[in-house]
């Protein structure tokens, strides 16, 4: 399977990551990616960048790098209605947005509350991806999530970082099996993301693909194989 893109990664601007914009993009190009996206944490995350950071991405020009570069954000879902932590005005400046639940920002709720939070975030007209939706700390109704993602034209992420042996979200593999079963049932497309916090992890989706293959999940429902398909998700939300 040809993996052409990675759009979930963090630079030093996120506060708990360790490589620069230049280092991340350079590594993406060296690894043969056709498209790379940077997605710093939204302002509700402790230690991350100020909202003004998201105002000036025009200075990062793709033609300077020889690789397709898009600029986004990993929004924090801040309540069980699915509200997020960056204004509509700032989101309009970005190419794409991931929305995720993080325990530093919001306490885990019931299955119903967590599911409503993510489905609410999907309804944001600028959200393209739900980050690590198989996080066992936030149990959800995977059928409801997959069905809503299909209806809202939002991708569900298969987060490589979640499945590592030393991952901070242990138990994600088993939840990932349930997530992919629901996505297969509804024909919901997914995206592999490295969630890289250092340049050495850029474009690394080995654990994600291992899960996909173990589940017999159809390759045609994984958008990493086509830049055009990923861009169709960005364009649909603009």
CSV table of C-alpha atoms in Angstrom, one decimal:
chain,number,residue,atom,x,y,z
A,1,UNK,CA,0.0,0.0,0.0
A,2,UNK,CA,1.4,3.4,-1.0
A,3,UNK,CA,1.1,5.8,1.9
A,4,UNK,CA,1.3,9.3,0.5
A,5,UNK,CA,0.5,11.7,3.3
A,6,UNK,CA,0.6,12.5,7.0
A,7,UNK,CA,-1.4,15.4,8.5
A,8,UNK,CA,-1.2,14.8,12.2
A,9,UNK,CA,2.0,16.1,13.7
A,10,UNK,CA,3.3,18.6,16.2
A,11,UNK,CA,6.3,20.9,16.2
A,12,UNK,CA,8.0,22.7,19.2
A,13,UNK,CA,5.1,25.2,19.0
A,14,UNK,CA,2.9,22.7,20.7
A,15,UNK,CA,5.0,22.8,23.8
A,16,UNK,CA,5.6,19.1,24.3
A,17,UNK,CA,7.1,18.2,20.9
A,18,UNK,CA,10.7,18.5,19.9
A,19,UNK,CA,11.3,19.4,16.2
A,20,UNK,CA,10.9,22.5,14.1
A,21,UNK,CA,8.6,23.2,11.1
A,22,UNK,CA,11.7,22.8,8.9
A,23,UNK,CA,12.7,19.5,10.4
A,24,UNK,CA,9.2,18.0,10.1
A,25,UNK,CA,8.7,19.0,6.5
A,26,UNK,CA,12.2,18.0,5.5
A,27,UNK,CA,11.7,14.6,7.0
A,28,UNK,CA,8.3,14.2,5.2
A,29,UNK,CA,10.0,14.9,1.9
A,30,UNK,CA,12.9,12.6,2.7
A,31,UNK,CA,10.4,9.8,3.4
A,32,UNK,CA,8.7,10.3,0.0
A,33,UNK,CA,5.4,11.7,1.2
A,34,UNK,CA,3.5,13.8,-1.4
A,35,UNK,CA,1.7,15.9,1.2
A,36,UNK,CA,2.4,16.9,4.8
A,37,UNK,CA,0.2,18.8,7.3
A,38,UNK,CA,1.2,20.4,10.5
A,39,UNK,CA,-1.4,20.5,13.3
A,40,UNK,CA,-0.4,22.2,16.5
A,41,UNK,CA,-2.6,21.7,19.5
A,42,UNK,CA,-5.3,24.3,20.1
A,43,UNK,CA,-5.0,26.9,22.9
A,44,UNK,CA,-6.9,24.9,25.5
A,45,UNK,CA,-4.0,22.4,25.7
A,46,UNK,CA,-1.5,23.3,28.4
A,47,UNK,CA,1.8,24.8,27.1
A,48,UNK,CA,0.8,25.1,23.5
A,49,UNK,CA,0.9,28.2,21.2
A,50,UNK,CA,-1.2,31.3,21.5
A,51,UNK,CA,-4.1,31.6,19.0
A,52,UNK,CA,-2.1,34.3,17.1
A,53,UNK,CA,0.2,31.5,15.9
A,54,UNK,CA,-2.6,30.4,13.5
A,55,UNK,CA,-2.8,33.8,11.8
A,56,UNK,CA,0.4,33.9,9.7
A,57,UNK,CA,0.7,30.5,7.9
A,58,UNK,CA,1.0,32.4,4.6
A,59,UNK,CA,4.7,32.7,5.2
A,60,UNK,CA,5.1,28.9,4.9
A,61,UNK,CA,5.1,28.4,1.1
A,62,UNK,CA,4.9,24.9,-0.3
A,63,UNK,CA,7.0,25.8,-3.3
A,64,UNK,CA,10.0,26.5,-0.9
A,65,UNK,CA,10.0,22.8,0.1
A,66,UNK,CA,9.3,20.8,-3.0
A,67,UNK,CA,6.4,19.0,-1.2
A,68,UNK,CA,2.7,19.8,-0.8
A,69,UNK,CA,2.4,21.5,2.6
A,70,UNK,CA,-1.0,22.2,4.3
A,71,UNK,CA,-1.5,23.9,7.6
A,72,UNK,CA,-4.0,22.9,10.2
A,73,UNK,CA,-4.7,22.5,13.9
A,74,UNK,CA,-5.6,19.8,16.4
A,75,UNK,CA,-8.5,21.3,18.1
A,76,UNK,CA,-9.5,20.3,21.7
A,77,UNK,CA,-13.1,19.3,22.2
A,78,UNK,CA,-14.0,21.3,25.3
A,79,UNK,CA,-17.5,20.2,26.2
A,80,UNK,CA,-19.9,17.3,25.6
A,81,UNK,CA,-21.7,19.4,22.9
A,82,UNK,CA,-18.6,19.2,20.8
A,83,UNK,CA,-17.4,22.8,21.1
A,84,UNK,CA,-13.8,23.4,20.2
A,85,UNK,CA,-11.1,25.9,21.2
A,86,UNK,CA,-10.4,28.1,18.2
A,87,UNK,CA,-12.6,30.8,16.7
A,88,UNK,CA,-14.4,30.4,13.4
A,89,UNK,CA,-12.4,33.4,12.2
A,90,UNK,CA,-9.1,31.6,12.8
A,91,UNK,CA,-10.3,28.3,11.5
A,92,UNK,CA,-11.2,30.0,8.2
A,93,UNK,CA,-7.5,30.7,7.8
A,94,UNK,CA,-6.5,27.1,8.0
A,95,UNK,CA,-6.5,24.3,5.4
A,96,UNK,CA,-7.9,21.7,7.7
A,97,UNK,CA,-8.8,20.8,11.4
A,98,UNK,CA,-8.6,17.7,13.5
A,99,UNK,CA,-10.8,17.6,16.6
A,100,UNK,CA,-9.8,15.4,19.6
A,101,UNK,CA,-10.6,14.6,23.2
A,102,UNK,CA,-7.7,15.1,25.6
A,103,UNK,CA,-7.9,14.4,29.3
A,104,UNK,CA,-5.8,17.5,30.1
A,105,UNK,CA,-8.7,19.5,28.7
A,106,UNK,CA,-12.0,17.5,29.3
A,107,UNK,CA,-12.8,14.7,31.8
A,108,UNK,CA,-14.0,11.5,30.2
A,109,UNK,CA,-17.8,11.2,30.3
A,110,UNK,CA,-20.3,8.5,29.7
A,111,UNK,CA,-20.5,6.7,26.4
A,112,UNK,CA,-23.3,8.9,25.4
A,113,UNK,CA,-21.5,12.1,26.5
A,114,UNK,CA,-18.3,11.2,24.7
A,115,UNK,CA,-20.1,10.1,21.5
A,116,UNK,CA,-22.1,13.4,21.5
A,117,UNK,CA,-19.0,15.4,22.0
A,118,UNK,CA,-17.3,13.9,18.9
A,119,UNK,CA,-20.4,14.0,16.8
A,120,UNK,CA,-20.9,17.6,17.8
A,121,UNK,CA,-17.4,18.4,16.8
A,122,UNK,CA,-18.0,16.8,13.4
A,123,UNK,CA,-20.8,19.3,12.8
A,124,UNK,CA,-18.4,22.1,12.9
A,125,UNK,CA,-18.1,23.2,9.3
A,126,UNK,CA,-14.3,23.4,9.5
A,127,UNK,CA,-13.6,20.0,11.1
A,128,UNK,CA,-12.2,17.4,8.7
A,129,UNK,CA,-10.8,14.7,11.0
A,130,UNK,CA,-11.6,13.2,14.4
A,131,UNK,CA,-8.3,12.4,16.1
A,132,UNK,CA,-7.8,9.1,17.9
A,133,UNK,CA,-11.5,8.3,18.3
A,134,UNK,CA,-10.7,4.8,19.6
A,135,UNK,CA,-9.1,6.2,22.8
A,136,UNK,CA,-10.3,3.8,25.6
A,137,UNK,CA,-10.3,6.6,28.1
A,138,UNK,CA,-13.3,8.0,26.2
A,139,UNK,CA,-15.6,5.1,25.4
A,140,UNK,CA,-17.9,5.8,22.5
A,141,UNK,CA,-20.7,4.2,20.5
A,142,UNK,CA,-18.6,3.2,17.4
A,143,UNK,CA,-21.6,2.5,15.2
A,144,UNK,CA,-23.0,6.0,15.9
A,145,UNK,CA,-19.6,7.6,15.4
A,146,UNK,CA,-19.0,5.9,12.1
A,147,UNK,CA,-22.4,6.6,10.8
A,148,UNK,CA,-22.2,10.3,11.7
A,149,UNK,CA,-18.7,10.6,10.2
A,150,UNK,CA,-20.1,9.2,6.9
A,151,UNK,CA,-23.0,11.7,7.0
A,152,UNK,CA,-20.8,14.7,7.9
A,153,UNK,CA,-18.0,13.8,5.4
A,154,UNK,CA,-15.4,13.6,8.2
A,155,UNK,CA,-12.5,11.2,8.4
A,156,UNK,CA,-11.9,9.0,11.5
A,157,UNK,CA,-8.2,8.7,12.4
A,158,UNK,CA,-6.3,5.5,12.9
A,159,UNK,CA,-3.6,7.0,15.1
A,160,UNK,CA,-0.3,5.3,14.9
A,161,UNK,CA,1.0,6.6,18.2
A,162,UNK,CA,-2.0,5.0,20.0
A,163,UNK,CA,-0.9,1.4,19.1
A,164,UNK,CA,2.8,1.6,20.1
A,165,UNK,CA,3.9,-0.6,23.0
A,166,UNK,CA,4.6,2.4,25.2
A,167,UNK,CA,1.6,4.4,24.1
A,168,UNK,CA,-0.2,6.8,26.4
A,169,UNK,CA,-3.6,5.4,25.3
A,170,UNK,CA,-3.2,1.7,26.2
A,171,UNK,CA,-6.1,-0.5,25.0
A,172,UNK,CA,-6.5,1.5,21.8
A,173,UNK,CA,-5.8,-1.6,19.6
A,174,UNK,CA,-8.9,-3.4,20.8
A,175,UNK,CA,-11.0,-0.3,20.5
A,176,UNK,CA,-9.5,0.2,17.0
A,177,UNK,CA,-10.8,-3.2,16.0
A,178,UNK,CA,-14.3,-2.1,17.0
A,179,UNK,CA,-13.9,1.2,15.2
A,180,UNK,CA,-12.8,-0.3,12.0
A,181,UNK,CA,-15.7,-2.9,12.1
A,182,UNK,CA,-18.1,0.0,12.4
A,183,UNK,CA,-16.4,2.0,9.6
A,184,UNK,CA,-16.5,-1.1,7.3
A,185,UNK,CA,-20.2,-1.5,8.1
A,186,UNK,CA,-21.1,2.1,7.1
A,187,UNK,CA,-18.4,2.6,4.4
A,188,UNK,CA,-16.8,5.3,6.5
A,189,UNK,CA,-13.3,6.4,5.3
A,190,UNK,CA,-10.4,6.6,7.7
A,191,UNK,CA,-7.0,8.3,7.7
A,192,UNK,CA,-3.7,7.1,9.2
A,193,UNK,CA,-1.9,9.8,11.3
A,194,UNK,CA,1.5,9.5,12.9
A,195,UNK,CA,0.7,12.0,15.7
A,196,UNK,CA,4.5,12.7,15.5
A,197,UNK,CA,6.0,14.9,18.2
A,198,UNK,CA,9.5,14.5,16.8
A,199,UNK,CA,10.7,14.4,13.2
A,200,UNK,CA,11.8,10.8,13.4
A,201,UNK,CA,8.1,9.8,13.6
A,202,UNK,CA,6.9,11.7,10.6
A,203,UNK,CA,5.1,9.5,8.1
A,204,UNK,CA,5.3,6.4,10.3
A,205,UNK,CA,2.1,4.5,10.2
A,206,UNK,CA,3.3,0.9,10.6
A,207,UNK,CA,1.1,0.2,13.6
A,208,UNK,CA,-1.9,1.7,11.9
A,209,UNK,CA,-1.5,-0.4,8.8
A,210,UNK,CA,-0.9,-3.5,10.9
A,211,UNK,CA,-4.3,-2.9,12.6
A,212,UNK,CA,-6.0,-2.2,9.2
A,213,UNK,CA,-4.6,-5.4,7.7
A,214,UNK,CA,-5.4,-7.5,10.8
A,215,UNK,CA,-9.0,-6.3,10.5
A,216,UNK,CA,-9.3,-7.0,6.8
A,217,UNK,CA,-10.3,-3.4,6.4
A,218,UNK,CA,-10.7,-2.3,2.7
A,219,UNK,CA,-7.8,-0.3,1.4
A,220,UNK,CA,-10.2,1.8,-0.7
A,221,UNK,CA,-11.5,3.3,2.6
A,222,UNK,CA,-8.1,4.6,3.6
A,223,UNK,CA,-7.4,8.0,2.2
A,224,UNK,CA,-3.7,8.0,2.7
A,225,UNK,CA,-3.3,6.3,-0.7
A,226,UNK,CA,-4.6,9.4,-2.5
A,227,UNK,CA,-3.8,13.1,-2.1
A,228,UNK,CA,-6.8,13.9,-4.2
A,229,UNK,CA,-9.1,12.1,-1.9
A,230,UNK,CA,-7.8,13.8,1.1
A,231,UNK,CA,-8.1,17.2,-0.6
A,232,UNK,CA,-11.7,16.4,-1.4
A,233,UNK,CA,-12.3,16.3,2.4
A,234,UNK,CA,-10.6,19.7,2.9
A,235,UNK,CA,-12.4,21.2,0.0
A,236,UNK,CA,-15.8,20.0,1.1
A,237,UNK,CA,-15.5,21.9,4.4
A,238,UNK,CA,-14.3,25.2,3.0
